[in-house]
XYZ file of C-alpha atoms in Angstrom:
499
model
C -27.619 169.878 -41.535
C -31.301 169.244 -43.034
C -31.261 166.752 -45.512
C -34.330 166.484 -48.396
C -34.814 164.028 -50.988
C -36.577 164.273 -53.888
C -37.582 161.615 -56.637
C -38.056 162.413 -60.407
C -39.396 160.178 -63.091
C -39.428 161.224 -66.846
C -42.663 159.276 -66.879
C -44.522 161.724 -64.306
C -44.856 164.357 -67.102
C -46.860 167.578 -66.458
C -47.171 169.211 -69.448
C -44.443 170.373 -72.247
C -42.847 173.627 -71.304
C -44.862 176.177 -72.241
C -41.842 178.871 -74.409
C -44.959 181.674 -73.352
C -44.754 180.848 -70.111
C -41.032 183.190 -70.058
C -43.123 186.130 -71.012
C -42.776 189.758 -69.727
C -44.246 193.031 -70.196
C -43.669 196.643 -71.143
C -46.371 199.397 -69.661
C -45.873 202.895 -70.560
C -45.554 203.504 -66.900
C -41.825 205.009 -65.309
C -39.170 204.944 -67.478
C -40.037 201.045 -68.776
C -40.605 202.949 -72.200
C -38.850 205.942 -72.109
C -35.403 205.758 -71.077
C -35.890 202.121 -70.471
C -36.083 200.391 -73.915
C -35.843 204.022 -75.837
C -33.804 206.507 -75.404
C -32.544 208.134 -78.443
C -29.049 209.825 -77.885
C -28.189 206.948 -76.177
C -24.389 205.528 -77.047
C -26.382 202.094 -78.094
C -29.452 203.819 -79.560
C -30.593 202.612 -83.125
C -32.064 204.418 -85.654
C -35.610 203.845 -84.405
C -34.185 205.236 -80.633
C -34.231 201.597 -78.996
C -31.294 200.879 -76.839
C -29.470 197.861 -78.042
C -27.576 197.287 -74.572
C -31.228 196.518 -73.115
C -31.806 194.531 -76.326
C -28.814 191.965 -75.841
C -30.065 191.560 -72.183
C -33.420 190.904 -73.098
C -32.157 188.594 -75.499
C -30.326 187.086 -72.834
C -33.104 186.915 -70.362
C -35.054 184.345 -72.738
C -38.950 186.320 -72.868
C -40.435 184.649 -75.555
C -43.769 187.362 -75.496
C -44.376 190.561 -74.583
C -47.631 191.746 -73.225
C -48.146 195.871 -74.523
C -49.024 198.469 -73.543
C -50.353 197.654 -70.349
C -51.618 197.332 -67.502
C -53.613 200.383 -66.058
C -52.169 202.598 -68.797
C -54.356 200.722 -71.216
C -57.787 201.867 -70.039
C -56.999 205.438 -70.734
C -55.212 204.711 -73.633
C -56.547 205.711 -77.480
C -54.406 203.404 -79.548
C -54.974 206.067 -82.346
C -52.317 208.549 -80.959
C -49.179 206.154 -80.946
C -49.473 205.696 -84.921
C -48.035 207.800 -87.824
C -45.715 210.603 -87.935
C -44.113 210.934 -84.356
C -44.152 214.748 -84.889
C -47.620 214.885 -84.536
C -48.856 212.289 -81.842
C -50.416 214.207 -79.256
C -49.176 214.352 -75.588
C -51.845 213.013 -73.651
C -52.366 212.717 -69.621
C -52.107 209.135 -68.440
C -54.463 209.312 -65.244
C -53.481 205.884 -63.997
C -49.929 206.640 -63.020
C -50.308 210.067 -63.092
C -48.033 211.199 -65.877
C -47.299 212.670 -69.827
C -47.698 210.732 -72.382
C -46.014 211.662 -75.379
C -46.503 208.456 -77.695
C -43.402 208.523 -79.298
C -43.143 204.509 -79.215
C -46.498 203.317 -80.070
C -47.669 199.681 -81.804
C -45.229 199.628 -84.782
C -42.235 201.165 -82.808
C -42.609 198.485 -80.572
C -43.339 196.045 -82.703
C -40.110 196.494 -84.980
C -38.503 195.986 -81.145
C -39.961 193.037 -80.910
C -38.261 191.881 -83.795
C -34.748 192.796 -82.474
C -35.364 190.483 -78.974
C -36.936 187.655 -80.943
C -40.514 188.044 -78.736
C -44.357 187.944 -79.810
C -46.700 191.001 -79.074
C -49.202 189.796 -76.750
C -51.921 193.708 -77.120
C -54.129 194.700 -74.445
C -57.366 196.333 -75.350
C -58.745 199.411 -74.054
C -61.864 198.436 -72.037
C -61.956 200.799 -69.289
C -63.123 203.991 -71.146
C -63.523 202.351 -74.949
C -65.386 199.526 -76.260
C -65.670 197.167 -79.146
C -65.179 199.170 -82.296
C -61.684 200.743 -81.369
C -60.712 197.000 -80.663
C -61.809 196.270 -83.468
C -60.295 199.059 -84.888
C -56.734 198.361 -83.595
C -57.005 195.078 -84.819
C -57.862 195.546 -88.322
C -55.117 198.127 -88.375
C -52.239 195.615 -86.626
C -53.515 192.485 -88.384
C -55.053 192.802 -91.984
C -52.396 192.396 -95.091
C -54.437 195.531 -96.951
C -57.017 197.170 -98.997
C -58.841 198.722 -95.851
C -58.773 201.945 -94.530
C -57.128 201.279 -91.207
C -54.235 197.937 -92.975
C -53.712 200.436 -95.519
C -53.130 203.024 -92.971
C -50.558 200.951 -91.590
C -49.031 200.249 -94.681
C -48.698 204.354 -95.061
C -47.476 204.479 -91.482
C -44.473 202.809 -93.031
C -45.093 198.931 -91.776
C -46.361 196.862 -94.988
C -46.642 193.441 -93.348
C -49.144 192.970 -90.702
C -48.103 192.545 -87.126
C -49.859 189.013 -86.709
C -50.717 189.958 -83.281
C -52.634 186.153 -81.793
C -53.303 186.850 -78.139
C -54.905 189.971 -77.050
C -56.160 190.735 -73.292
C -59.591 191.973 -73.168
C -58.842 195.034 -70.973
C -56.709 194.887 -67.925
C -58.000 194.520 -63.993
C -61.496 195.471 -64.695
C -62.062 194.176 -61.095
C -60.142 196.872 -59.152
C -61.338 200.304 -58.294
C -58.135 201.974 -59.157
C -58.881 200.818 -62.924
C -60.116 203.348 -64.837
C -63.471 202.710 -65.725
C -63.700 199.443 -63.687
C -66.859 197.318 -63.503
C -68.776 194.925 -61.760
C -68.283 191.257 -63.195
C -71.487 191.005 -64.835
C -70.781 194.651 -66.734
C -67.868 193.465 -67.294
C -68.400 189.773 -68.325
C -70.940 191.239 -70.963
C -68.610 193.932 -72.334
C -65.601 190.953 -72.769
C -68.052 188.727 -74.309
C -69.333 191.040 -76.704
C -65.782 192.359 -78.205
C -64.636 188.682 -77.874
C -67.186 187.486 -80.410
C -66.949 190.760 -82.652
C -63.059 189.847 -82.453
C -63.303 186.186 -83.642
C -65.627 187.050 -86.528
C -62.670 189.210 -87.905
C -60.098 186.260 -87.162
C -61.230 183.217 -85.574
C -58.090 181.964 -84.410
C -57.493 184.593 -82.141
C -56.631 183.619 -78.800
C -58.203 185.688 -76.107
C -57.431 186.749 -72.311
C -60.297 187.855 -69.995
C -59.623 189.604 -67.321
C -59.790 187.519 -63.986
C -59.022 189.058 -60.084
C -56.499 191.385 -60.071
C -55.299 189.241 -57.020
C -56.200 186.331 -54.703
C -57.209 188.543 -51.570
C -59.614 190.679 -53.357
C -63.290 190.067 -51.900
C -64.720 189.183 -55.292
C -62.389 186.815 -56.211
C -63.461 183.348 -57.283
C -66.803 184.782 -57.816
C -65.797 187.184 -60.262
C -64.262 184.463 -62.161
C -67.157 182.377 -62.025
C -69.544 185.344 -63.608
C -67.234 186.792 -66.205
C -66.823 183.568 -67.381
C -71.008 182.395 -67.411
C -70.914 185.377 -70.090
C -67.509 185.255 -71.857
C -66.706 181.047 -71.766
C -67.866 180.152 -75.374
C -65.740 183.352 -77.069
C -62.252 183.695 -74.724
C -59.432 180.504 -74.327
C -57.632 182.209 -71.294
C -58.812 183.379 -67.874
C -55.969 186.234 -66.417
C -54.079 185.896 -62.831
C -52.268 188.483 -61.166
C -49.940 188.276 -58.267
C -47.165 190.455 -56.327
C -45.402 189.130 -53.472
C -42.932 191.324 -50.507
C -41.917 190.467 -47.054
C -44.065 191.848 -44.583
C -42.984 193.100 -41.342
C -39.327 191.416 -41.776
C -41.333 187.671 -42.183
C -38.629 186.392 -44.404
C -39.903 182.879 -43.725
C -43.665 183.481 -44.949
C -41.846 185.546 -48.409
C -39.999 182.782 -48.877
C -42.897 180.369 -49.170
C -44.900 182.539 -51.409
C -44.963 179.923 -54.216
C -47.620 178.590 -52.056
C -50.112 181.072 -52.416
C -49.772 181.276 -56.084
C -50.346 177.165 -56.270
C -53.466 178.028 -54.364
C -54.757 180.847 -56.865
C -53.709 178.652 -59.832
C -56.112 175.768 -58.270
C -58.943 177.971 -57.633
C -58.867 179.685 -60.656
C -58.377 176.661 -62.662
C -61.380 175.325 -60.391
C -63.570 177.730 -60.969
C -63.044 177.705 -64.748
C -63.709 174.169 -64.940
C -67.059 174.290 -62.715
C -68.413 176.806 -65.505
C -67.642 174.443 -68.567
C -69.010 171.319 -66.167
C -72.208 173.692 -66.178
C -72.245 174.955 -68.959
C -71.744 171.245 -70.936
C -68.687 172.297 -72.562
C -65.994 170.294 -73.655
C -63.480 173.193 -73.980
C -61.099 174.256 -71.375
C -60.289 177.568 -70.360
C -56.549 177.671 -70.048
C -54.713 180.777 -67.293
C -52.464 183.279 -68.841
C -50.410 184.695 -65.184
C -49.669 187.864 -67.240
C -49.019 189.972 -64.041
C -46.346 187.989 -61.416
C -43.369 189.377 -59.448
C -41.889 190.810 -56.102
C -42.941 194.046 -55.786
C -42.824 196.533 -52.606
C -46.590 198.048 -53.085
C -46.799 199.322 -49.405
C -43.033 201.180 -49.783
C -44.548 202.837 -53.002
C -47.612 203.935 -51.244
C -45.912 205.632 -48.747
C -43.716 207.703 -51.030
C -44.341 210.671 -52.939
C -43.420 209.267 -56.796
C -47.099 209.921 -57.873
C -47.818 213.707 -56.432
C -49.668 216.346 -58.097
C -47.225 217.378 -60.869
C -47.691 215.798 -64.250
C -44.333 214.487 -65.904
C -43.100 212.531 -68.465
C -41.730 209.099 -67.481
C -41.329 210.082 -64.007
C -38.892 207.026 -61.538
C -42.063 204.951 -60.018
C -41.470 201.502 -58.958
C -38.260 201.612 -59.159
C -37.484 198.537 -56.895
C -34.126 197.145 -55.930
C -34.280 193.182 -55.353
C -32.094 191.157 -52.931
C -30.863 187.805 -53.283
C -34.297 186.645 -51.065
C -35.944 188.232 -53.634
C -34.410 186.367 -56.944
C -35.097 183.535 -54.593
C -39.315 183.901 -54.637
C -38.542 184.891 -58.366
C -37.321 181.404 -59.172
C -39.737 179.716 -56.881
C -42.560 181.386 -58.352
C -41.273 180.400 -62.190
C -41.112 176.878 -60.793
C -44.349 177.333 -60.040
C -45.762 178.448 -63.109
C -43.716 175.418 -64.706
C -45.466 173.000 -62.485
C -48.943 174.145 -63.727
C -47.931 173.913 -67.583
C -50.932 172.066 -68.115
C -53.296 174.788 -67.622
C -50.548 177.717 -67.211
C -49.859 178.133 -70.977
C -48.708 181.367 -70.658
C -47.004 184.151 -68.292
C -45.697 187.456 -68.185
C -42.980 188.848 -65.463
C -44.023 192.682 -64.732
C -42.620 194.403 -65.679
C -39.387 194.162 -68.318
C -37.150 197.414 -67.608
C -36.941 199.783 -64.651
C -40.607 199.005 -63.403
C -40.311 196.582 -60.931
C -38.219 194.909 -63.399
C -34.649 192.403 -63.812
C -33.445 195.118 -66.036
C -32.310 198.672 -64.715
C -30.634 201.396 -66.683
C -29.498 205.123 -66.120
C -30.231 207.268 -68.670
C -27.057 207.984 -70.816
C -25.424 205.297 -69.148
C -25.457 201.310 -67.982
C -27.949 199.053 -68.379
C -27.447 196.146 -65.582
C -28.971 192.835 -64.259
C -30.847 193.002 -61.305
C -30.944 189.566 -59.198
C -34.069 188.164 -60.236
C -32.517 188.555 -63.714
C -30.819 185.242 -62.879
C -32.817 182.946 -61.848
C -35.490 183.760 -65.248
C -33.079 184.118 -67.916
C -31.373 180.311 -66.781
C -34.474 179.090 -66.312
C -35.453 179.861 -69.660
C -32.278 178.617 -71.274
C -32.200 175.388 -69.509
C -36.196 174.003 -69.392
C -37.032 172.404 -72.313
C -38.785 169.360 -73.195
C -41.199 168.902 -70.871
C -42.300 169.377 -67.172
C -42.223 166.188 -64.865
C -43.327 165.455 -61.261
C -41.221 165.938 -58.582
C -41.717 163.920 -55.035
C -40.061 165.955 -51.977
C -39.507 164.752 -48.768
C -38.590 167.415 -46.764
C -38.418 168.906 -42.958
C -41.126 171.775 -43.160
C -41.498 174.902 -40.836
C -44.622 176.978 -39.778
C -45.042 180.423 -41.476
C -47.441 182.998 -40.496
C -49.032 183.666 -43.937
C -48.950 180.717 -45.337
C -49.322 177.344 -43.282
C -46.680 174.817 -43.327
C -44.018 174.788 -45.796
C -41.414 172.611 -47.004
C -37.979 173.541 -46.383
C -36.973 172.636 -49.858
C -38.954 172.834 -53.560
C -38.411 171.536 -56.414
C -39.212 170.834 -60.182
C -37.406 169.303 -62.880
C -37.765 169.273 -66.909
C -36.574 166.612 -69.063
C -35.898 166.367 -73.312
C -34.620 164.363 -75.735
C -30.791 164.643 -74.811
C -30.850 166.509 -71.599
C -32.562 167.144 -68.100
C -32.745 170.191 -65.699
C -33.820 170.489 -61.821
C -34.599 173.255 -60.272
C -33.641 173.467 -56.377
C -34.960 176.591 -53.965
C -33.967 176.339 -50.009
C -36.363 177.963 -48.050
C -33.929 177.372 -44.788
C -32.739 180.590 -43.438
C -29.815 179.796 -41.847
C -28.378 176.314 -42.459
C -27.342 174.382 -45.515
C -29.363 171.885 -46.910
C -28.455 168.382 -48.321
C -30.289 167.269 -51.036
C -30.242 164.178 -52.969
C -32.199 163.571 -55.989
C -32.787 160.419 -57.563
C -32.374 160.472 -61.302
C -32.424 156.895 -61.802
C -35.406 157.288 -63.685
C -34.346 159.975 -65.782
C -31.365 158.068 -67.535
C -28.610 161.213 -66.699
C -24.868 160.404 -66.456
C -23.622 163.544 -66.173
C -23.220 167.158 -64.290
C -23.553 169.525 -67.387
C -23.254 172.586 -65.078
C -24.997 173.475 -61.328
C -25.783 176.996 -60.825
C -26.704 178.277 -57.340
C -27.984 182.030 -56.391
C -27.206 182.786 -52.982
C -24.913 185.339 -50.828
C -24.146 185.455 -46.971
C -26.301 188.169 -46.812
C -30.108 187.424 -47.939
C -30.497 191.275 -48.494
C -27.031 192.094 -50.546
C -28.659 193.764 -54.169
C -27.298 194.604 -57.671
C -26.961 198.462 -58.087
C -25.656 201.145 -60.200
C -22.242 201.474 -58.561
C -22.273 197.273 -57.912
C -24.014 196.350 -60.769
C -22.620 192.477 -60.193
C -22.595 192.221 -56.400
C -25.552 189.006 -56.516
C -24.785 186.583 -59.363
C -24.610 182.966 -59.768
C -21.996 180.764 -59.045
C -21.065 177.280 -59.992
C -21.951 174.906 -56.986
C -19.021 172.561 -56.767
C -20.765 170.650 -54.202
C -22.653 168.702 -56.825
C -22.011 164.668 -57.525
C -23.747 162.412 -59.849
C -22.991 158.661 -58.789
C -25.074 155.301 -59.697
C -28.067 157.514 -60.338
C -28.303 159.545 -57.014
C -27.497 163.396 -57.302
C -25.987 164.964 -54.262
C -26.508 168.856 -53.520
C -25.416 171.573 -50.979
C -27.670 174.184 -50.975
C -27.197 177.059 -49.403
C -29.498 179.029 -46.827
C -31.822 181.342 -49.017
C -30.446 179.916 -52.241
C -32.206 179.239 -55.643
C -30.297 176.522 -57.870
C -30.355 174.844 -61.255
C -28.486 171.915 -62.706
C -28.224 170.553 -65.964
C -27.682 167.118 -66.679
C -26.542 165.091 -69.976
C-alpha cells in the first residue's frame, strides 16, 4: 500500500477563502437557460418560469456568484433585447453556438433568480461587435437608483431597486478566433482600457475583469497578457483565466494530474501581471478571476453534429456526462484555486445547468446531481476561515502531459472552531495511506470524512441512475494524539471535517 504524509500548520496561512472563488456561470448556450433554470410549465416552475428543483440544488451546491450571460454568446449579444415586455423581445440568431435566441430571461429575469439561490451577478460586456456606450448603457440601466432615461427604464420594466451589479468582464475571449469580433491584444488592450475608464467615472468602485488567454496552450499566451495589461493596468483589478481539462487517448494518469497545469497558468499569469506593475511603478496588484474552469470533452463535441446548419432554440450541446475520475479533477482543480486565494479572488465553474455542468435536468421532469456536483457543493460548505499550507510527502509517478506528479494532493482550511482537509489520490489502482499531522491545528475530533470514489473510475450519474456516484462516509478515518489516519481509495477525492 503507498503511504503519504502530509503536515498542516494553522500558521502557514495562504489567504482567507475567497466565498467568490465557488462561483459558476449561466451562458445562453444549450438548454443552461432554457429548460435548464426556466422552463415554465414545469411541476416546480414559479411565477417568473424558474424551476425551483434546480433552485434548491443550486442552493445546495454553495455558488456564491454568477457570471451572465456569457461566454461567446456575449459578443453577439445587444443587451437591449432581453429587457421589457417579454412579448416583444425579438428572436435574434446567436452566431456563436449557432442557435435562436428568444430573450425571454434577460438581466432582470435573471437577476430576481439570483435572489432565489442567494448568488451575486457577475455581467459580461459585449466587446466583440459593441463598444463603450452600450456598456455604458447597460450599466446605467442595471445600476443607477433613478431619474435617467435608461434607471428609469428599469424602474418601468418593473425592477425599482438597482441590481448593484460590482464585477463586470470586459468582453469574453477576445484572444480566440472563434470569438466574434476577436482582436489582436493591442486592439484589444485599447478597447478594455477605454470602456474601463468610461466605466469607473460612472462608479468608481467597480471591479473589473479583462480578458486574459482563453487558455494556457494558445500561442499568444503570456504575451497577450503582458500587452492588454501595458494598456488596461491602471483602470481593471482582475486579469481572466480559462481552462478545460479531458483524458486524452485513455491517459487517465496525465487527467488525473491536471491540477498541475492550472498551478502553472495561475503562476504565469500572476507573473506576468506583476512584471507589468514592476514596470509600470505601480503599487497595485492585479488580482485573477478563473471565470472559465471544468472537465469538458471539446474533441467529442467537435466530432458530433450538435452545431449543424439548422438554427434552433436551445438546442442539447455540451451535454457531458462526468465519471467519478472526472469529480476527481473537479475537486483537485477547486483545491487548486483554494491554494492560490491570494491572488485567485474569484472563480466561476462553467457552466451551472446542462452545459458541461453538475446539474442536469429533462425537460418536464428530474433535475439530478451529476458527480462533480459533489466534490464543489462540500467543498463549499466545509472551507471556511482561511487557506493554510500543506507539506506532502508523497511517492510520485511520470505522466505524459504533465511531468512528475505526486500520488497524493492536498489542502486544508482552518477557522475559528473548525478545520477541513481536502485529500485527492491520484493512484489508479491501489489504496493509499495517509496520515496527516494536525498537531498544529489544535483538532480533537472527526466531525465527518467524506470520500468520492467507486470500483469503477468511469461509473456516471444519469437520468435512469441519477445516484449511482455519490459520497460515502470513510470509516477508515482515526484521529489519535494529533496524527490523522486515512484510507483513500484509488481515484478517490475526500474531505474531512474536524472540531
Amino acid at each position: 500500500m503507498p503511504r503519504a504524509h502530509v503536515i498542516l500548520d494553522k500558521q502557514a496561512v495562504i489567504a482567507p477563502v475567497r466565498r467568490r472563488t465557488f462561483g459558476s456561470f449561466v451562458e445562453h448556450l444549450g438548454r443552461c437557460v432554457y429548460t435548464g433554470i426556466y422552463e415554465p410549465g414545469h411541476p416546480s416552475a414559479n411565477d417568473d418560469g424558474f424551476r425551483m428543483d434546480v433552485v434548491e440544488l443550486v442552493r445546495e451546491l454553495g455558488t456564491r456568484t454568477i457570471r451572465y450571460p456569457g461566454g461567446n454568446f456575449v459578443s453577439g449579444f445587444r443587451w437591449e433585447d432581453s429587457v421589457g415586455p417579454r412579448e416583444k423581445r425579438p428572436v435574434r440568431r446567436d452566431l456563436a453556438w449557432h442557435s435562436l435566441e428568444s430573450n425571454q430571461v434577460g438581466l432582470d429575469e435573471f437577476a430576481r433568480w439570483l435572489g432565489l439561490t442567494d448568488s451575486e451577478m457577475m455581467v459580461a460586456v459585449n466587446l466583440g461587435t459593441r463598444g463603450i456606450l452600450p456598456a455604458l448603457d447597460l450599466l446605467e440601466y442595471a445600476n443607477h437608483p433613478s431619474g435617467t432615461a435608461l434607471s428609469d427604464l428599469r424602474v418601468a420594466n418593473g425592477t425599482p431597486e438597482p441590481h448593484n451589479i460590482r464585477m463586470w468582464c470586459l468582453g469574453n475571449e477576445m484572444d480566440g478566433p472563434w470569438q466574434t469580433g476577436y482582436m489582436t491584444a493591442d486592439d484589444y488592450g485599447k478597447l478594455a482600457a477605454r470602456t474601463a475608464g468610461a466605466m469607473k467615472m460612472a462608479d468608481k468602485d467597480l471591479e473589473l475583469v479583462v480578458c486574459g488567454s482563453s487558455n494556457s496552450g494558445m500561442p499568444t499566451f503570456g504575451d497577450w497578457e503582458r500587452t492588454v495589461l501595458e494598456h488596461a493596468y491602471d483602470h481593471v483589478d482582475y486579469v481572466s483565466c480559462h481552462a478545460y481539462y479531458q483524458e486524452h487517448d485513455g491517459d487517465l494518469g496525465s487527467f488525473l494530474a491536471s491540477a498541475i497545469d492550472m498551478d502553472y497558468f495561475i503562476d504565469t499569469v500572476v507573473a506576468t501581471a506583476d512584471h507589468v506593475g514592476y514596470k509600470k511603478r505601480s503599487s497595485k496588484k492585479i488580482n485573477i478571476s478563473f471565470d472559465e474552469w471544468n472537465v469538458w470533452y471539446q474533441k467529442e463535441h467537435e466530432a458530433s453534429d450538435e452545431v449543424n446548419d439548422e438554427w434552433r432554440h436551445a438546442p442539447r450541446q455540451l451535454e457531458d456526462v462526468y465519471s467519478v475520475a472526472d469529480a476527481v479533477v473537479v475537486g483537485n482543480l477547486l483545491m487548486t484555486l483554494l491554494k492560490h486565494s491570494d491572488r485567485v479572488t474569484s472563480a466561476s465553474l462553467a457552466q451551472l445547468v446542462n452545459v458541461i455542468a453538475p446539474i442536469m435536468t429533462e425537460p418536464g421532469g428530474p433535475a439530478w446531481r451529476q458527480t462533480i456536483f459533489h466534490p464543489f457543493s462540500i467543498t463549499s460548505r466545509l472551507a471556511a476561515g482561511e487557506v493554510i499550507r500543506a507539506v506532502v510527502e508523497a511517492p510520485t509517478y511520470a505522466t505524459a502531459r504533465h511531468g512528475e506528479a505526486s500520488v497524493v494532493d492536498a489542502t486544508a482550511t482552518v477557522d475559528e472552531d473548525r478545520a477541513a482537509v481536502f485529500l485527492v489520490n491520484r493512484e489508479l489502482t491501489e489504496t493509499t495511506q495517509v496520515t496527516v499531522d494536525v498537531r498544529g491545528l489544535g483538532s480533537s475530533r472527526i466531525l465527518e470524512a467524506l470520500t468520492l470514489a467507486d470500483k469503477d473510475a468511469y461509473a456516471k450519474n444519469t437520468l435512469t441512475e441519477q445516484n449511482r456516484v455519490t459520497p460515502h462516509p470513510n470509516a477508515s478515518a482515526t484521529l489519535s494524539d494529533g496524527l490523522l489516519s486515512i484510507e483513500l481509495p484509488p481515484v478517490s477525492w475526500t474531505a474531512i471535517s474536524l472540531g
